[in-house]
Coordinates of C-alpha atoms and ligand atoms in Angstrom, one line a residue:
M1 CA 8.0 -12.4 25.3
T2 CA 9.5 -9.1 24.3
F3 CA 10.0 -7.7 20.9
A4 CA 13.8 -7.6 21.3
S5 CA 14.0 -11.4 21.6
H6 CA 12.5 -12.0 18.2
P7 CA 15.1 -13.3 15.8
N8 CA 14.2 -10.8 13.1
R9 CA 15.2 -8.0 15.4
A10 CA 18.9 -8.4 14.8
Q11 CA 18.3 -8.5 11.1
S12 CA 16.4 -5.3 10.9
W13 CA 17.3 -1.7 11.4
F14 CA 13.8 -0.6 12.0
D15 CA 10.9 -1.6 14.1
N16 CA 9.2 -4.0 11.8
G17 CA 6.0 -3.7 13.7
E18 CA 4.3 -7.0 13.1
A19 CA 7.2 -8.7 14.9
R20 CA 6.1 -7.1 18.1
F21 CA 3.4 -8.5 20.2
V22 CA 2.0 -8.1 23.6
A23 CA 1.4 -10.9 26.1
F24 CA -2.3 -11.8 25.9
I25 CA -4.0 -13.2 28.9
A26 CA -5.4 -16.6 28.3
G27 CA -9.0 -17.1 29.2
G28 CA -12.6 -17.2 28.0
D29 CA -14.7 -20.0 26.7
S30 CA -13.5 -22.6 24.2
G31 CA -12.9 -21.2 20.8
S32 CA -13.9 -24.3 18.9
G33 CA -17.5 -23.8 19.9
V34 CA -18.3 -21.0 17.5
L35 CA -21.4 -22.0 15.5
R36 CA -22.7 -20.5 12.3
P37 CA -24.4 -18.3 11.7
N38 CA -22.8 -16.1 14.3
P39 CA -25.3 -13.7 15.9
N40 CA -22.9 -10.8 15.2
N41 CA -22.8 -11.5 11.5
S42 CA -23.6 -8.8 9.0
D43 CA -26.8 -9.5 7.1
G44 CA -26.5 -13.2 7.6
A45 CA -23.3 -13.5 5.7
M46 CA -20.6 -15.9 6.9
I47 CA -17.6 -13.8 8.0
I48 CA -14.4 -15.2 6.5
D49 CA -11.3 -13.3 7.4
C50 CA -8.8 -14.2 4.7
H51 CA -5.7 -12.7 6.3
G52 CA -4.6 -13.8 9.8
H53 CA -1.1 -14.6 11.1
Y54 CA 0.1 -16.7 14.0
T55 CA 1.8 -13.7 15.7
T56 CA 1.3 -15.1 19.2
E57 CA 3.3 -18.2 18.6
P58 CA 4.6 -20.2 21.6
N59 CA 8.0 -19.1 22.9
D60 CA 9.7 -22.3 22.0
L61 CA 9.1 -21.7 18.3
L62 CA 10.9 -18.4 18.6
R63 CA 13.7 -20.1 20.7
W64 CA 14.1 -22.6 17.9
R65 CA 14.3 -20.0 15.2
K66 CA 16.8 -17.9 17.2
E67 CA 19.1 -21.0 17.6
Q68 CA 18.7 -21.7 13.9
V69 CA 19.6 -18.1 13.0
D70 CA 22.5 -18.0 15.5
H71 CA 24.0 -21.0 13.6
V72 CA 22.9 -20.0 10.2
K73 CA 26.3 -20.8 8.6
D74 CA 26.8 -24.0 10.6
P75 CA 24.2 -26.6 9.7
V76 CA 25.5 -29.1 12.2
K77 CA 24.7 -26.8 15.1
Q78 CA 21.2 -25.9 13.9
P79 CA 18.4 -27.3 16.0
S80 CA 16.6 -30.4 14.8
K81 CA 12.9 -30.3 14.2
A82 CA 12.4 -32.8 17.0
S83 CA 13.9 -30.4 19.5
L84 CA 10.8 -28.1 19.3
K85 CA 8.7 -28.6 22.4
V86 CA 5.3 -27.1 22.2
S87 CA 2.3 -28.7 23.9
D88 CA -1.3 -28.4 22.7
D89 CA -2.1 -26.4 25.8
E90 CA 0.5 -23.9 24.9
I91 CA -1.0 -23.5 21.5
R92 CA -4.4 -23.1 23.0
E93 CA -3.1 -20.5 25.5
S94 CA -1.4 -18.6 22.7
L95 CA -4.7 -18.2 20.8
E96 CA -7.5 -18.1 23.4
G97 CA -6.7 -14.6 24.6
A98 CA -5.8 -13.2 21.2
Q99 CA -7.1 -14.3 17.8
L100 CA -10.0 -16.4 19.3
K101 CA -11.0 -13.7 21.7
L102 CA -11.1 -11.1 18.8
Q103 CA -12.9 -13.5 16.5
R104 CA -15.7 -13.8 19.1
E105 CA -15.8 -10.1 20.0
R106 CA -15.9 -9.0 16.4
G107 CA -18.1 -11.8 15.0
T108 CA -15.7 -13.4 12.6
D109 CA -16.6 -17.0 11.8
V110 CA -13.3 -18.3 10.4
T111 CA -9.8 -17.0 9.7
I112 CA -7.5 -18.2 6.9
F113 CA -4.4 -18.5 9.0
S114 CA -0.7 -18.5 8.1
P115 CA 2.6 -18.2 10.0
R116 CA 3.9 -14.7 11.0
A117 CA 4.7 -12.9 7.8
M118 CA 7.6 -10.9 9.3
G119 CA 9.0 -14.2 10.6
M120 CA 9.3 -15.8 7.2
S121 CA 12.4 -13.7 6.6
H122 CA 13.5 -15.5 3.5
H123 CA 16.6 -13.4 3.4
I124 CA 18.1 -15.2 6.3
G125 CA 20.4 -18.2 5.5
D126 CA 20.1 -20.5 2.5
Y127 CA 17.4 -22.6 1.1
N128 CA 17.8 -25.4 3.6
V129 CA 17.4 -22.9 6.5
S130 CA 14.2 -21.6 4.8
L131 CA 12.9 -25.1 4.2
A132 CA 13.4 -26.3 7.8
W133 CA 11.9 -23.1 9.2
S134 CA 8.9 -23.1 6.8
Q135 CA 8.1 -26.7 7.5
L136 CA 8.2 -26.1 11.2
C137 CA 5.9 -23.0 10.9
N138 CA 3.5 -24.8 8.6
E139 CA 3.3 -27.8 11.0
M140 CA 2.5 -25.3 13.8
I141 CA -0.4 -23.9 11.7
Y142 CA -1.6 -27.4 11.0
R143 CA -1.7 -28.1 14.7
V144 CA -3.7 -24.9 15.2
C145 CA -6.2 -25.9 12.5
T146 CA -6.5 -29.4 14.0
L147 CA -7.2 -28.0 17.5
Y148 CA -9.7 -25.4 16.2
P149 CA -11.1 -26.7 13.0
N150 CA -14.1 -24.3 13.2
N151 CA -11.9 -21.3 13.6
F152 CA -8.8 -21.6 11.4
I153 CA -8.1 -22.8 7.9
G154 CA -4.4 -23.0 6.9
V155 CA -2.3 -21.2 4.4
C156 CA 1.4 -22.0 4.1
Q157 CA 4.7 -20.3 4.2
L158 CA 7.0 -21.1 1.3
P159 CA 10.7 -22.0 1.7
Q160 CA 11.8 -19.3 -0.7
S161 CA 15.4 -18.1 -0.7
P162 CA 17.1 -15.3 -2.6
G163 CA 18.4 -16.4 -6.0
V164 CA 16.8 -19.9 -5.7
S165 CA 14.2 -20.9 -8.2
P166 CA 10.6 -20.9 -6.9
D167 CA 10.4 -24.5 -8.3
S168 CA 12.0 -25.4 -4.9
C169 CA 8.8 -24.4 -3.1
I170 CA 6.6 -26.9 -5.0
G171 CA 7.2 -29.8 -2.6
E172 CA 6.2 -27.8 0.5
L173 CA 3.2 -26.4 -1.2
E174 CA 2.1 -29.8 -2.2
R175 CA 2.7 -31.2 1.3
C176 CA 0.7 -28.5 2.9
V177 CA -2.3 -28.7 0.5
K178 CA -2.5 -32.5 0.2
E179 CA -1.4 -33.6 3.7
F180 CA -2.6 -30.6 5.9
G181 CA -5.6 -29.5 3.9
F182 CA -4.3 -25.9 3.5
V183 CA -6.1 -23.7 1.0
G184 CA -3.4 -21.4 -0.2
C185 CA 0.1 -20.0 0.2
N186 CA 1.9 -16.8 0.9
L187 CA 4.2 -15.9 -2.0
N188 CA 7.0 -13.4 -1.3
P189 CA 7.7 -11.4 -4.4
D190 CA 11.0 -10.2 -2.8
P191 CA 12.8 -12.9 -0.9
S192 CA 15.8 -10.6 -0.5
G193 CA 13.9 -8.6 2.1
G194 CA 13.8 -5.1 0.5
Y195 CA 16.5 -5.3 -2.2
W196 CA 14.2 -6.7 -5.0
T197 CA 16.6 -9.1 -6.6
A198 CA 14.0 -11.5 -7.9
P199 CA 12.4 -11.1 -11.4
P200 CA 8.9 -9.6 -11.5
L201 CA 6.0 -11.9 -10.7
T202 CA 5.1 -12.0 -14.4
D203 CA 8.4 -13.5 -15.4
R204 CA 8.7 -17.1 -16.4
W205 CA 11.0 -17.6 -13.4
W206 CA 7.8 -18.2 -11.4
Y207 CA 5.9 -20.2 -14.0
K208 CA 6.6 -23.8 -12.8
F209 CA 5.4 -22.8 -9.3
Y210 CA 2.3 -21.2 -10.8
E211 CA 1.6 -24.4 -12.7
K212 CA 1.5 -26.3 -9.4
M213 CA -0.8 -23.6 -7.8
V214 CA -3.2 -24.0 -10.8
E215 CA -3.0 -27.8 -10.6
L216 CA -3.8 -27.7 -6.9
D217 CA -6.3 -25.0 -7.3
V218 CA -4.9 -22.7 -4.6
P219 CA -4.3 -19.0 -4.6
A220 CA -1.3 -17.1 -3.3
M221 CA -1.3 -14.0 -1.2
V222 CA 1.5 -11.8 -2.5
H223 CA 3.1 -11.1 0.8
V224 CA 6.6 -9.8 1.6
S225 CA 8.3 -10.4 4.8
A226 CA 10.7 -8.4 7.0
S227 CA 12.7 -5.6 5.4
C228 CA 16.5 -5.7 5.9
N229 CA 16.9 -2.6 3.8
P230 CA 17.1 0.4 6.2
C231 CA 15.3 2.5 3.7
F232 CA 12.1 0.5 4.1
H233 CA 10.2 0.1 7.3
G234 CA 8.6 -3.3 7.3
T235 CA 4.9 -2.9 7.8
G236 CA 4.8 0.8 7.0
A237 CA 6.8 0.9 3.8
H238 CA 8.0 -2.5 2.5
Y239 CA 4.5 -4.1 2.7
I240 CA 2.7 -1.3 1.0
N241 CA 5.4 -0.8 -1.6
A242 CA 5.3 -4.5 -2.4
D243 CA 1.5 -4.6 -2.9
T244 CA 1.7 -1.6 -5.2
T245 CA 4.7 -3.0 -7.0
A246 CA 3.1 -6.4 -7.6
F247 CA -0.1 -4.8 -9.0
M248 CA 1.9 -2.7 -11.5
Q249 CA 3.8 -5.8 -12.5
L250 CA 0.5 -7.5 -13.2
I251 CA -0.8 -4.6 -15.3
M252 CA 2.3 -4.7 -17.5
G253 CA 2.5 -8.5 -17.9
D254 CA 0.5 -11.2 -19.6
L255 CA 0.4 -13.6 -16.6
F256 CA -3.3 -14.3 -16.8
K257 CA -3.2 -15.0 -20.5
D258 CA -0.8 -17.7 -19.7
F259 CA -2.6 -18.8 -16.5
P260 CA -6.3 -17.9 -16.9
T261 CA -7.2 -19.6 -13.5
L262 CA -4.2 -18.4 -11.5
K263 CA -5.4 -16.5 -8.4
L264 CA -3.5 -13.8 -6.5
I265 CA -4.5 -11.8 -3.5
V266 CA -2.8 -8.4 -3.0
P267 CA -3.1 -7.7 0.7
H268 CA -3.2 -4.5 2.7
G269 CA -6.0 -3.1 0.6
G270 CA -3.9 -3.3 -2.6
G271 CA -1.2 -1.0 -1.2
A272 CA -1.4 2.5 -2.8
V273 CA -3.4 1.3 -5.8
P274 CA -7.0 2.3 -4.8
F275 CA -6.0 5.8 -3.8
H276 CA -4.2 6.2 -7.1
W277 CA -6.8 4.2 -9.1
G278 CA -6.9 6.9 -11.8
R279 CA -3.2 6.7 -12.3
Y280 CA -3.2 2.9 -12.7
R281 CA -6.2 3.0 -15.1
G282 CA -4.4 5.7 -17.1
L283 CA -1.1 3.8 -17.1
A284 CA -2.9 0.6 -18.3
M285 CA -4.6 2.6 -21.1
N286 CA -1.3 4.4 -22.1
N287 CA 0.5 1.1 -22.2
K288 CA -2.3 -0.6 -24.2
R289 CA -3.0 -2.9 -21.4
P290 CA -6.5 -4.3 -20.5
P291 CA -8.7 -2.1 -18.2
L292 CA -8.0 -2.9 -14.5
D293 CA -11.4 -4.5 -13.7
E294 CA -10.9 -6.8 -16.7
M295 CA -7.4 -7.8 -15.6
M296 CA -8.5 -8.4 -12.0
K297 CA -11.8 -10.1 -12.7
N298 CA -11.2 -13.8 -11.7
N299 CA -7.5 -13.5 -10.9
V300 CA -6.7 -10.6 -8.5
W301 CA -8.3 -9.6 -5.2
F302 CA -7.5 -6.8 -2.7
D303 CA -8.2 -7.4 1.0
T304 CA -9.7 -5.0 3.5
C305 CA -6.6 -4.6 5.7
V306 CA -7.0 -0.8 5.7
Y307 CA -7.2 0.7 9.1
H308 CA -9.6 3.5 8.9
Q309 CA -13.1 4.2 7.6
P310 CA -12.2 6.6 4.8
G311 CA -9.8 4.1 3.4
I312 CA -12.5 1.4 3.2
D313 CA -15.0 3.9 1.8
L314 CA -12.5 4.6 -1.0
L315 CA -11.6 1.0 -1.6
T316 CA -15.2 -0.1 -1.9
K317 CA -16.0 2.8 -4.1
V318 CA -13.3 2.4 -6.7
V319 CA -12.3 -1.3 -6.8
P320 CA -14.9 -3.7 -8.1
I321 CA -16.8 -5.3 -5.2
E322 CA -16.2 -8.7 -6.7
N323 CA -12.5 -8.2 -6.1
I324 CA -12.5 -7.3 -2.4
L325 CA -12.0 -9.9 0.3
F326 CA -12.7 -9.2 4.0
A327 CA -9.5 -9.4 6.1
S328 CA -8.2 -7.9 9.3
E329 CA -4.6 -9.2 9.5
M330 CA -5.1 -9.7 13.2
V331 CA -3.2 -9.9 15.3
G332 CA -0.6 -8.0 13.5
A333 CA 0.4 -4.9 11.8
V334 CA -1.1 -2.1 13.8
R335 CA -2.1 -2.7 17.4
G336 CA -4.2 -0.7 19.8
K337 CA -7.2 1.5 19.7
D338 CA -7.7 4.4 17.3
P339 CA -8.2 7.4 19.7
Q340 CA -10.5 9.0 17.1
T341 CA -13.0 6.1 17.2
G342 CA -12.3 4.2 20.4
Y343 CA -12.0 0.9 18.4
D344 CA -9.0 -1.2 17.4
F345 CA -7.4 0.0 14.2
D346 CA -7.6 -3.6 12.9
D347 CA -11.3 -4.1 13.7
T348 CA -11.9 -3.8 9.9
K349 CA -15.3 -5.5 9.9
R350 CA -16.7 -2.4 11.5
Y351 CA -15.5 -0.3 8.5
V352 CA -17.1 -2.7 6.0
D353 CA -20.3 -2.7 8.0
H354 CA -20.4 1.1 7.9
A355 CA -19.1 1.8 4.3
P356 CA -21.7 3.9 2.6
G357 CA -23.3 2.6 -0.6
L358 CA -22.7 -1.1 0.1
S359 CA -25.8 -3.2 -0.3
A360 CA -26.4 -6.3 1.8
E361 CA -25.5 -8.2 -1.4
D362 CA -22.2 -6.3 -1.7
K363 CA -21.3 -7.1 1.9
K364 CA -22.1 -10.8 1.5
K365 CA -19.7 -10.8 -1.4
I366 CA -16.9 -9.1 0.6
F367 CA -17.4 -11.2 3.7
E368 CA -18.1 -14.6 2.1
G369 CA -18.8 -15.0 -1.6
N370 CA -15.6 -13.6 -3.0
A371 CA -13.5 -15.7 -0.7
L372 CA -15.1 -18.8 -2.0
R373 CA -14.1 -17.7 -5.6
A374 CA -10.5 -16.8 -4.6
Y375 CA -10.0 -19.9 -2.5
P376 CA -11.6 -22.7 -4.5
R377 CA -10.8 -25.3 -1.8
L378 CA -12.5 -23.3 0.9
K379 CA -16.0 -24.5 0.1
K380 CA -15.1 -28.1 1.0
K381 CA -13.3 -27.1 4.1
L382 CA -16.2 -25.0 5.3
A383 CA -18.6 -27.9 4.7
A384 CA -16.4 -30.1 6.8
R385 CA -16.4 -27.3 9.4
A386 CA -20.1 -27.2 9.5
T387 CA -20.3 -30.9 10.4
A388 CA -17.4 -30.7 12.9
P389 CA -18.3 -31.1 16.6
A390 CA -19.0 -27.8 18.2
Ligands
LIG1 ZN1 0.0 -10.2 6.6

């Protein structure tokens, strides 16, 4: 599989990074046999990676999407769901040499797993195109989680579409949580793919969807998809812009007054926020908004998808420890080894392990405890995992 064959390629002016993946060689022992506690674990904590994508999906899923996109204006010619042909062995092969291999090498116990974020591409086609594609992707994640119940717990893609009310995503969220046992969703604050035509996340436009999230007790990771705006590189600019934008929206709005138990995860280390923590604290103060730690408390988390040690050092120094979730985004945004360290850029556990000033208790919160607070359904899933056959 080459990058050029990914359907997003034609939609994007820039290399959107996450859409590219190398061919992994299948091999190794069975991934379903990881037992807790993993001997590589830090200070006895369970290592929960809250941000992983299926970026090594079987070829036929990409073939299916390409056919759908090729006939985006002609529903009759779009492929049927039944035309997707992916065997369990192909799913195993796609994971064994990639995500599962890295889990074992790095000592991650379980990954909260969702479809490829770039692949969501909500800007392509209409709602029905998004719905069929999202359902197919979510069913693929469900198959992954069924094949490897010890290694993956699902999070769903939503059938968002520019200009269409988020109410239209309630059905798919409900299906994924109730039928598939998923524990969260990825919510795109900008379904237009870089043109920001949707209201801010604090607008009532989103409220019915939030009501359903609260009812089901699932969080959303605020996660954009591919950028079709040539000004914004996907993973390099659009992702980080969106994280920063979402956080500023949350500062200025009263979302958590209206939804005291709504939970949002801002990925990629919170975008530019930690580095500019003083600016955001000051802006909150100037605008007579609550202090940041008070606003975030039981509602907002940043993940650790920051790909160097100084970044994690800063993140863990300025952001409350209670609001940081361990994540690596593997296999995804930045591939390859950092020549300065000799380790993979996305081997983020290493940075948390070495962050100065973190106590064993802090690390346990980042690796395990905070995730249990952010994903209330996780506890039950992990209990089931503990009793699943190794
Ligand atoms: Zn991601």
